[in-house]
Amino acid sequence: MRNRPAKVNKIRVKRGKLEKREAMMGVLFCVPWIIGAAVFLVYPIFTSLYYSLAGVTVDSVNGIMATPLNQIQWNNLQEKYVQVISHDQNFLPALLDYLVSTLVSVPVIVVFSMIIAMMLNQKIRGKGFFRMIFFLPVIIVSGPLLSLLSESSANTLSVVDTQTITGAIGSFLPPALATPVTSLFTNMVTILWYSGVPILIFISALQKIDTSQYEAAYVDGASAWEMFWKITLPALKPMILLNCVYTIVFISSNDQNSIIGLIKQAMISGTDEKGYDYAAAMAWIYAIVEVLLVGIFALIFMTRRDKYEKQGKKIDRQMRRERRKVLHIQRRQARHAKRYHRPTVR
Amino acid sequence: MAYRGRHINPQRFERGQIKILLILLPLALFMALPIVFIINHAFKPMEELFAFPPSFFVRNPTADNFTKLLKFSRSAGIPLTRYLFNSLLVTLLTVALSLLLTTCASFAFSKIKFRGRNLMLQINQIAIMFVATAVLIPRYMVIANIGMIDSVFAHVLPLVAMPVALFLVKQFVDQVPDSLIEAAHLDGANDFQVYWRIVLPIIKPAIATAMVLVFQQVWTNMETSNYFINDESRKTLTFYMNTLVNASNGVAGQGVSAAATLIMFIPNLILFIICQRSVMNTMATSGIK
């Protein structure tokens, strides 16, 4: 009777040999990447979290050192964060600015690249050439090139008179709303340049759509407009979220970003109040805001889970519940048997 | 969609294309402007560089800026070729390694089931969001502890695991149909063969895209030279160009910086032109509907 509970445990589905071997292969394939990421990404990121909470001490022998565990002021962990949020005059406005401008420009970039992608998927002359041109910004946007261009103000629309547009917008919108919109117009070129990779991703999704679907819709008398809403858009939907995330990340980690400049400044300033811990706290706040931004877009564009998948999960849950119940009953029986010393019948 | 190979251009010109061309052409011009600008900017003589409003095209092209750049580099102790060699070595190593690791990992993450897969993907997601500059000091400590300061690997290893590249490539591997992989397994291929013979050829466009992006990152990276390398002769060309620009600050610096920007930009353009063909093919030829 003693070994009864052990037997019960075996009800849990054990992974088979084949599955185990497959999992091993999976791990094997990612091990190099995992090691690289763990040493040079994950570990530094979490160390920076520790620094931002515990603070760093700078001494002339060891250079920068984290405060050792026994000297941490446990009740004052959030000190740096409070400093960043409430005492820094530059950080919070910059963050707010970034938040608003990203919220405005991401939909513009995604919609623009979707339109361009659909055009580039039509039958037109010189399609290859156009695709190349529209992918070209990828090599401009990242790197020091962009700073040179913005220095010489080549990234503002000098062809179109932006002043009149911004003036017109400012006249009928409240200023709080008008600023992001007008900045959108002045930075139009930069926004267009960000759309290289999104266009590419959209094109690849468009090519996945079966042309016979369009033919069938055409035979049934659907207009191009209807086809767009019923066929093209649903097929593109997962890519929309992907592109939103990509664009947000791209904008946020760009060298042109003012917040990154602030972080860099704080890091090398080396004063008492602003040091590496301060910069780390800034970076963490920034990362959290970024995650929130991505979350907002994910909430809007999340594809609904498949009905079957949902049902499968439900059944799974039910089975687990039943299994637990069985386990519970078995255990109770074992307990009773022990308590009342009933002779076991073999 | 039938296999059309590389012939993505239609053979005939149709009237229906005109309206689309009308929209695309100006935008395409717009997109190409910065490159024209960079090339023009490098050949501008001094008075045109400071002209206001800044002119777009050069009127009297001179190679003055380049000769100035050469003069500066000759006065330095270490020859330019040394920096060039460093840069090429570092970039080649990093791009090759990181593409290999990224494709391997994304294949495993998207097509093989194993425990902890989702957790790792989430960690990757967080790493994407995190500012790279903020991890500089912990990174420095890691490198110092391993004893890699001043070695080539100090340039290479920090950039090898690039979360954005994994994010991008994985999306493409996700689109590789499972049935193709199953078929390969039935025919007796092991996982490595599936990766090498099936997944890699299919995701070629993604690899080309990632290559352009990773190359960008590595080629223009100055942080590794700045912080992880003390030996002057082991720093990269980007760093050197930057010091040149800074050293010749002021009025003369503008011309030098314009020339340096063009020189740094040309490899980008060359790689782009090489890669663009396979990038543009996108995933049209996945083999299965």
XYZ file of C-alpha atoms in Angstrom:
635
model
C 0.000 0.000 0.000
C 2.912 2.235 0.707
C 3.900 2.567 -2.868
C 0.441 3.527 -3.982
C 1.013 7.296 -4.059
C 4.169 6.807 -6.046
C 2.198 4.876 -8.596
C -0.349 7.636 -8.754
C 2.335 10.124 -9.612
C 3.063 8.160 -12.712
C -0.234 9.291 -14.159
C 1.558 12.463 -15.142
C 2.465 12.171 -18.760
C 6.150 11.595 -19.053
C 7.934 12.887 -22.058
C 8.913 10.152 -24.440
C 12.388 9.353 -25.595
C 11.867 10.912 -28.976
C 10.550 14.134 -27.530
C 13.440 14.286 -25.145
C 15.910 13.797 -27.926
C 14.243 16.469 -29.971
C 14.354 18.864 -27.042
C 18.034 18.099 -26.676
C 18.576 19.028 -30.305
C 16.681 22.233 -29.770
C 18.841 23.188 -26.841
C 21.933 22.208 -28.786
C 21.012 24.545 -31.593
C 20.594 27.529 -29.336
C 23.397 26.934 -26.891
C 25.906 29.183 -28.657
C 23.413 31.965 -28.910
C 22.285 31.519 -25.331
C 25.841 31.691 -24.053
C 26.522 34.826 -26.050
C 23.307 36.447 -24.934
C 23.721 35.412 -21.318
C 27.238 36.759 -20.967
C 26.936 39.955 -22.957
C 23.262 40.820 -22.665
C 21.322 39.219 -19.865
C 24.005 39.381 -17.229
C 24.871 43.045 -17.939
C 21.209 44.004 -18.010
C 20.508 42.485 -14.641
C 23.727 43.840 -13.214
C 22.584 47.265 -14.257
C 19.320 46.657 -12.434
C 21.299 45.779 -9.324
C 23.431 48.891 -9.736
C 20.432 51.122 -10.199
C 18.897 49.797 -6.989
C 21.950 49.395 -4.809
C 24.039 52.237 -6.130
C 27.690 52.177 -7.053
C 30.749 53.338 -5.228
C 33.643 54.777 -7.114
C 37.050 54.385 -5.636
C 40.410 54.985 -7.189
C 41.687 51.422 -6.827
C 38.889 49.320 -8.217
C 37.212 51.900 -10.374
C 33.476 51.549 -10.407
C 32.149 48.997 -7.983
C 28.703 47.937 -6.961
C 27.813 48.501 -3.349
C 28.347 45.174 -1.597
C 25.309 43.421 -0.223
C 25.978 44.246 3.414
C 26.153 47.969 2.792
C 22.962 48.334 0.817
C 20.415 50.600 2.380
C 17.445 48.331 2.033
C 14.848 50.937 2.823
C 16.210 53.287 0.226
C 16.378 51.139 -2.876
C 14.258 53.410 -4.998
C 16.446 56.445 -4.298
C 17.896 56.764 -7.775
C 14.550 56.263 -9.433
C 12.987 58.986 -7.319
C 15.889 61.238 -8.205
C 15.474 60.592 -11.901
C 11.761 61.178 -11.889
C 11.417 64.102 -9.530
C 14.705 66.008 -9.670
C 15.883 65.726 -13.243
C 14.555 68.607 -15.294
C 15.459 67.067 -18.614
C 14.491 63.463 -18.314
C 10.751 63.516 -17.754
C 9.944 66.071 -20.465
C 12.146 64.168 -22.903
C 10.403 60.957 -22.004
C 6.980 62.492 -22.484
C 8.066 63.945 -25.777
C 9.336 60.583 -26.912
C 6.144 58.867 -25.820
C 3.842 61.221 -27.698
C 5.922 61.395 -30.839
C 6.280 57.618 -30.991
C 2.571 57.114 -30.459
C 1.913 59.443 -33.367
C 4.609 58.356 -35.758
C 4.371 54.581 -35.435
C 0.888 54.321 -36.983
C 1.975 56.699 -39.730
C 5.039 54.622 -40.531
C 3.107 51.369 -40.498
C 0.250 52.646 -42.651
C 2.628 54.301 -45.078
C 4.708 51.167 -45.451
C 1.582 49.079 -45.912
C 0.393 51.303 -48.748
C 3.791 51.301 -50.401
C 4.058 47.527 -49.992
C 0.695 47.027 -51.666
C 1.697 49.277 -54.531
C 4.983 47.462 -54.926
C 3.107 44.203 -55.086
C 1.153 45.341 -58.152
C 2.279 44.643 -61.637
C 4.306 47.698 -62.469
C 7.306 48.408 -64.567
C 10.584 48.546 -62.716
C 9.266 46.843 -59.619
C 12.674 45.554 -58.622
C 14.163 48.996 -58.880
C 11.422 50.553 -56.766
C 11.773 47.902 -54.127
C 15.447 48.604 -53.915
C 14.898 52.321 -53.574
C 12.366 51.892 -50.813
C 14.595 49.521 -48.926
C 17.516 51.890 -49.310
C 16.756 53.986 -46.195
C 17.735 51.005 -44.069
C 21.367 51.780 -44.690
C 20.898 55.453 -43.986
C 18.837 55.503 -40.853
C 21.110 53.639 -38.513
C 24.450 55.114 -37.875
C 26.207 58.425 -37.988
C 24.849 59.266 -41.421
C 21.562 60.385 -40.026
C 23.204 62.843 -37.669
C 25.111 64.391 -40.538
C 21.931 64.685 -42.541
C 19.943 66.205 -39.724
C 22.778 68.611 -39.001
C 22.578 69.941 -42.494
C 18.783 69.838 -42.185
C 18.348 67.609 -45.193
C 15.756 65.646 -43.303
C 13.195 68.391 -43.225
C 10.912 68.872 -46.132
C 12.504 71.805 -47.820
C 10.589 71.081 -50.989
C 7.229 71.576 -49.348
C 6.659 74.616 -47.282
C 6.070 73.070 -43.880
C 5.518 76.405 -42.208
C 2.153 76.940 -43.823
C 0.999 73.437 -42.993
C 1.987 73.702 -39.358
C 0.435 77.145 -39.169
C -2.815 75.882 -40.607
C -2.910 72.953 -38.222
C -2.081 75.130 -35.244
C -4.992 77.419 -36.013
C -7.744 74.861 -35.533
C -6.245 72.353 -33.096
C -5.491 72.925 -29.419
C -1.741 73.343 -28.905
C -1.375 70.122 -26.921
C -2.622 68.171 -29.914
C -1.111 70.374 -32.560
C 2.535 69.981 -31.515
C 2.846 66.261 -32.200
C 1.004 66.630 -35.487
C 3.145 69.517 -36.651
C 6.324 67.755 -35.579
C 5.082 64.871 -37.662
C 5.115 67.094 -40.707
C 8.504 68.604 -40.037
C 10.017 65.184 -39.504
C 8.177 63.614 -42.396
C 11.340 62.595 -44.169
C 12.781 60.815 -41.175
C 9.513 59.003 -40.758
C 9.578 57.850 -44.341
C 13.112 56.607 -43.883
C 12.098 54.370 -41.042
C 9.808 52.370 -43.265
C 12.415 50.256 -45.064
C 12.127 47.035 -43.115
C 8.359 47.308 -42.493
C 7.790 47.553 -46.256
C 9.851 44.445 -46.750
C 7.930 42.511 -44.125
C 4.601 43.586 -45.597
C 5.652 42.584 -49.108
C 6.646 39.151 -47.929
C 3.249 38.768 -46.248
C 1.429 39.998 -49.349
C 3.155 37.443 -51.507
C 1.951 34.720 -49.194
C -1.673 35.479 -50.038
C -3.083 33.000 -52.494
C -4.071 34.771 -55.708
C -6.981 32.373 -56.210
C -8.653 34.013 -53.215
C -8.765 37.271 -55.088
C -10.051 35.531 -58.180
C -12.833 33.878 -56.233
C -13.771 37.183 -54.647
C -13.722 38.838 -58.060
C -16.045 36.190 -59.473
C -18.378 36.762 -56.558
C -18.474 40.437 -57.446
C -16.318 41.919 -54.740
C -14.860 45.352 -55.372
C -11.210 46.083 -54.828
C -12.122 47.961 -51.665
C -13.962 44.959 -50.260
C -11.150 42.658 -51.227
C -8.732 44.840 -49.313
C -10.789 44.671 -46.128
C -11.743 41.014 -46.354
C -8.647 39.397 -47.810
C -5.586 41.617 -47.686
C -5.974 43.173 -44.274
C -6.685 39.945 -42.353
C -3.645 38.376 -43.983
C -1.512 41.346 -43.002
C -2.793 41.614 -39.472
C -0.093 39.631 -37.676
C 2.520 41.573 -39.602
C 1.044 44.870 -38.452
C 1.833 44.101 -34.842
C 5.263 42.846 -35.804
C 5.977 46.026 -37.694
C 4.719 48.186 -34.851
C 7.073 46.462 -32.456
C 9.945 46.684 -34.889
C 9.354 50.371 -35.534
C 9.103 51.210 -31.850
C 12.319 49.380 -31.135
C 14.020 51.021 -34.066
C 12.981 54.508 -33.036
C 13.840 53.920 -29.416
C 17.295 52.520 -29.874
C 18.344 55.024 -32.484
C 21.335 57.205 -31.823
C 19.250 60.237 -32.625
C 17.047 59.614 -29.639
C 17.429 62.380 -27.068
C 16.913 60.063 -24.107
C 19.845 57.893 -25.090
C 21.903 61.052 -25.193
C 20.773 61.897 -21.675
C 21.668 58.426 -20.442
C 25.092 58.638 -22.021
C 25.652 62.050 -20.497
C 24.701 60.864 -17.028
C 26.930 57.854 -17.334
C 30.126 59.703 -18.167
C 29.450 62.775 -16.066
C 30.862 61.045 -13.000
C 29.487 63.490 -10.490
C 28.191 62.325 -7.160
C 24.502 62.439 -7.870
C 24.720 61.436 -11.511
C 26.761 58.345 -12.026
C 26.433 54.964 -13.516
C 23.667 53.978 -11.094
C 21.723 57.052 -12.098
C 22.120 56.200 -15.786
C 21.064 52.627 -15.120
C 17.930 53.812 -13.347
C 17.163 56.040 -16.316
C 17.643 53.158 -18.711
C 15.317 50.966 -16.720
C 12.587 53.573 -16.610
C 13.021 54.059 -20.321
C 12.816 50.322 -20.967
C 9.642 50.058 -18.914
C 8.026 52.894 -20.849
C 9.008 51.175 -24.062
C 7.464 47.910 -22.944
C 4.285 49.804 -22.083
C 4.248 51.334 -25.550
C 4.641 47.949 -27.172
C 1.935 46.672 -24.862
C -0.479 49.337 -26.046
C 0.037 48.375 -29.668
C -0.092 44.689 -28.838
C -3.456 45.174 -27.147
C -4.827 46.842 -30.255
C -3.465 44.470 -32.846
C -3.302 41.188 -31.014
C -4.751 38.482 -33.219
C -7.515 36.639 -31.496
C -6.581 33.186 -30.525
C -7.835 30.388 -32.660
C -11.127 28.896 -31.548
C -9.776 25.378 -31.694
C -6.728 26.294 -29.765
C -8.928 27.867 -27.121
C -11.041 24.748 -26.885
C -7.949 22.594 -26.688
C -6.623 24.651 -23.817
C -9.962 24.372 -22.059
C -9.979 20.599 -22.366
C -6.416 20.522 -21.176
C -7.350 22.470 -18.079
C -10.276 20.202 -17.407
C -8.138 17.110 -17.696
C -5.599 18.536 -15.354
C -8.319 19.300 -12.851
C -9.629 15.776 -13.063
C -6.200 14.333 -12.674
C -5.713 16.408 -9.566
C -8.985 15.168 -8.223
C -7.999 11.554 -8.815
C -4.725 12.208 -7.081
C -6.520 13.758 -4.176
C -8.849 10.786 -3.791
C -6.036 8.293 -4.007
C -4.081 10.132 -1.405
C -7.051 10.269 0.882
C -7.570 6.555 0.521
C -3.948 5.910 1.342
C -4.205 8.120 4.383
C -7.302 6.351 5.612
C -5.746 3.001 5.060
C -2.779 4.000 7.155
C -4.889 5.515 9.881
C -7.246 2.604 10.381
C -4.683 -0.152 9.869
C -6.917 -2.045 7.588
C -5.228 -5.214 6.486
C -4.526 -4.990 2.809
C -5.967 -7.585 0.596
C -3.619 -8.672 -2.062
C 1.836 31.596 -56.453
C 3.836 30.033 -59.172
C 7.554 30.114 -59.072
C 8.724 33.114 -60.978
C 12.257 33.190 -59.786
C 13.965 36.463 -60.068
C 11.760 37.836 -62.785
C 9.607 40.082 -60.688
C 9.258 42.754 -63.314
C 6.320 42.427 -65.665
C 7.223 42.231 -69.308
C 4.826 44.755 -70.724
C 3.867 48.240 -69.791
C 0.203 48.683 -69.028
C -1.809 51.808 -68.748
C -3.158 50.853 -65.333
C 0.307 51.202 -63.901
C 0.498 54.911 -64.566
C -1.383 56.065 -61.492
C 0.746 53.915 -59.228
C 3.918 55.051 -60.910
C 2.826 58.626 -60.428
C 2.735 58.097 -56.667
C 5.802 55.916 -56.432
C 8.182 57.949 -58.543
C 8.267 61.119 -56.431
C 8.519 59.069 -53.258
C 11.328 57.021 -54.733
C 13.146 60.192 -55.675
C 12.677 61.321 -52.144
C 14.148 58.152 -50.732
C 17.199 58.386 -52.943
C 17.896 62.011 -52.024
C 20.086 61.418 -48.963
C 22.523 59.295 -50.922
C 22.821 61.885 -53.623
C 23.307 64.427 -50.892
C 26.086 62.516 -49.176
C 27.999 62.025 -52.387
C 27.586 65.658 -53.368
C 28.449 66.885 -49.917
C 31.836 65.197 -49.922
C 32.951 66.989 -53.067
C 31.861 70.441 -52.060
C 34.524 73.117 -51.722
C 34.725 75.054 -48.493
C 32.462 77.960 -49.285
C 29.684 75.691 -50.524
C 29.769 73.578 -47.355
C 28.829 76.606 -45.318
C 26.454 78.156 -47.778
C 23.113 79.122 -46.382
C 20.602 77.880 -47.294
C 22.580 74.670 -47.804
C 22.689 73.754 -51.444
C 21.868 70.260 -52.483
C 24.056 69.727 -55.492
C 27.695 70.581 -55.745
C 28.566 73.336 -58.201
C 32.342 73.223 -58.347
C 33.342 69.704 -57.346
C 36.791 69.273 -55.853
C 38.612 66.370 -54.277
C 39.987 68.814 -51.743
C 38.326 67.171 -48.776
C 39.869 63.816 -49.572
C 43.367 65.166 -49.897
C 42.941 66.875 -46.577
C 41.827 63.618 -45.046
C 44.853 61.849 -46.468
C 47.161 64.519 -45.144
C 45.766 64.111 -41.662
C 46.112 60.359 -41.752
C 49.692 60.515 -42.991
C 50.714 62.553 -40.004
C 49.462 59.827 -37.671
C 51.769 57.038 -36.507
C 49.663 54.117 -37.574
C 48.866 53.632 -41.256
C 45.325 53.794 -42.482
C 45.490 50.280 -43.870
C 45.991 48.905 -40.393
C 42.671 50.372 -39.258
C 41.040 49.199 -42.446
C 42.316 45.674 -41.870
C 41.033 45.726 -38.279
C 37.653 46.926 -39.371
C 37.329 44.356 -42.118
C 38.406 41.517 -39.861
C 36.088 42.536 -37.057
C 33.133 43.123 -39.330
C 33.587 39.879 -41.225
C 33.936 37.839 -38.041
C 31.010 39.466 -36.326
C 28.621 39.272 -39.241
C 29.454 35.643 -39.979
C 29.279 34.536 -36.359
C 26.168 36.427 -35.482
C 24.283 35.257 -38.564
C 25.240 31.662 -37.844
C 24.168 31.889 -34.211
C 21.025 33.821 -35.009
C 19.772 31.465 -37.692
C 20.578 28.416 -35.564
C 18.799 29.837 -32.566
C 15.805 31.075 -34.489
C 15.414 27.680 -36.162
C 15.416 26.010 -32.762
C 13.161 28.618 -31.185
C 10.561 28.388 -33.884
C 10.615 24.763 -35.035
C 11.813 22.591 -32.157
C 9.928 22.214 -28.936
C 11.891 22.243 -25.740
C 11.495 23.445 -22.223
C 12.282 27.072 -21.470
C 11.786 28.167 -25.040
C 9.189 30.783 -24.267
C 11.141 32.100 -21.324
C 14.160 32.667 -23.516
C 12.110 34.410 -26.142
C 10.719 36.713 -23.497
C 14.190 37.483 -22.249
C 15.129 38.309 -25.811
C 12.120 40.600 -26.021
C 13.276 42.474 -22.931
C 16.798 42.691 -24.274
C 15.487 44.322 -27.439
C 13.882 47.052 -25.385
C 16.954 47.778 -23.353
C 19.263 50.588 -24.310
C 22.628 49.272 -25.378
C 24.570 52.153 -23.872
C 23.237 51.377 -20.430
C 24.930 48.006 -20.280
C 28.292 49.374 -21.272
C 29.875 49.255 -17.847
C 28.778 45.723 -16.908
C 29.915 44.634 -20.341
C 33.265 46.229 -19.766
C 33.578 44.338 -16.501
C 32.727 41.040 -18.155
C 35.314 41.616 -20.841
C 37.925 42.717 -18.341
C 37.250 39.656 -16.204
C 37.599 37.278 -19.120
C 40.805 39.078 -20.014
C 39.768 40.061 -23.485
C 40.665 43.726 -23.319
C 42.700 44.596 -26.409
C 41.871 41.418 -28.283
C 39.864 41.074 -31.466
C 37.157 39.268 -29.571
C 36.426 42.350 -27.509
C 35.144 43.835 -30.754
C 33.325 40.737 -31.877
C 31.708 38.971 -28.965
C 29.575 41.753 -27.453
C 27.783 42.186 -30.762
C 27.394 38.571 -31.739
C 24.112 37.925 -29.965
C 21.941 40.620 -31.437
C 18.372 40.418 -30.170
C 16.880 42.461 -33.005
C 18.335 40.115 -35.599
C 16.923 37.111 -33.784
C 13.554 38.805 -33.566
C 13.524 39.476 -37.301
C 14.889 36.149 -38.486
C 12.588 34.168 -36.230
C 9.576 35.808 -37.826
C 10.726 34.484 -41.174
C 11.532 31.010 -39.891
C 8.024 30.898 -38.436
C 6.710 31.181 -41.962
C 8.588 28.123 -43.193
C 5.865 25.501 -43.523
C 6.039 22.691 -40.995
C 5.061 20.147 -43.624
C 8.268 20.832 -45.505
C 10.307 20.036 -42.427
C 8.232 16.956 -41.673
C 8.753 15.719 -45.192
C 12.478 16.133 -44.789
C 12.376 14.210 -41.521
C 10.448 11.412 -43.207
C 13.100 11.237 -45.867
C 15.622 10.642 -43.139
C 17.140 14.061 -42.607
C 18.317 14.911 -39.133
C 17.809 18.293 -37.540
C 21.084 19.642 -38.724
C 20.395 18.662 -42.299
C 16.955 20.208 -42.075
C 18.526 23.412 -40.847
C 21.248 23.490 -43.459
C 19.447 22.199 -46.525
C 15.903 23.411 -46.026
C 15.536 26.237 -43.566
C 18.596 28.204 -44.578
C 17.836 28.336 -48.322
C 14.254 29.340 -47.658
C 15.075 32.161 -45.288
C 17.815 33.544 -47.509
C 16.024 36.904 -47.895
C 15.771 37.218 -44.132
C 19.438 36.423 -43.805
C 20.284 39.053 -46.379
C 18.175 41.610 -44.534
C 19.706 40.710 -41.203
C 23.124 40.860 -42.804
C 22.577 44.431 -43.921
C 21.356 45.373 -40.451
C 24.119 43.611 -38.529
C 26.754 44.973 -40.865
C 25.448 48.461 -40.199
C 25.689 47.984 -36.479
C 29.179 46.575 -36.534
C 30.667 48.838 -39.153
C 29.538 52.027 -37.484
C 30.191 50.856 -33.953
C 32.616 52.970 -32.002
C 31.867 51.839 -28.480
C 34.022 48.737 -28.587
C 37.047 50.670 -29.813
C 36.380 53.430 -27.350
C 35.975 51.389 -24.221
C 37.299 47.862 -24.666
C 40.487 48.549 -26.627
C 43.446 50.495 -25.300
C 45.968 49.570 -27.968
C 45.743 52.182 -30.667
C 46.721 49.774 -33.427
C 43.776 47.483 -32.708
C 41.027 50.032 -33.092
C 38.712 50.168 -36.034
C 38.425 52.469 -39.003
C 35.213 54.019 -37.730
C 36.931 55.080 -34.565
C 39.852 56.472 -36.521
C 37.629 58.445 -38.848
C 35.861 59.864 -35.875
C 39.074 60.954 -34.222
C 40.179 62.569 -37.470
C 36.962 64.506 -37.636
C 37.288 65.548 -34.017
C 40.957 66.436 -34.320
C 40.371 68.648 -37.301
C 37.489 70.333 -35.616
C 36.259 73.692 -36.649
C 35.967 75.057 -40.123
C 38.320 72.624 -41.805
C 36.670 69.726 -39.993
C 33.460 70.042 -41.964
C 35.088 69.048 -45.205
C 37.027 66.211 -43.638
C 33.938 64.925 -41.937
C 31.970 65.002 -45.184
C 34.702 63.024 -46.932
C 34.983 60.564 -44.042
C 31.235 60.031 -44.051
C 31.306 59.156 -47.723
C 34.178 56.729 -47.230
C 32.389 55.053 -44.334
C 29.200 54.923 -46.316
C 30.551 53.241 -49.441
C 30.915 49.723 -47.944
C 27.320 49.974 -46.785
C 26.207 50.792 -50.274
C 28.259 48.006 -51.824
C 26.892 45.411 -49.428
C 23.419 46.713 -50.007
C 23.766 46.378 -53.748
C 25.085 42.840 -53.384
C 22.350 41.843 -50.972
C 19.424 43.664 -52.431
C 18.705 41.048 -55.068
C 18.109 38.298 -52.555
C 16.387 40.674 -50.157
C 13.944 41.705 -52.818
C 13.048 38.153 -53.714
C 11.489 38.010 -50.255
C 9.685 34.827 -49.530
C 7.940 34.362 -52.850
C 9.684 31.120 -53.490
C 8.870 29.226 -50.333
C 8.052 26.139 -52.351
C 4.705 25.473 -50.732
C 1.518 27.408 -50.706
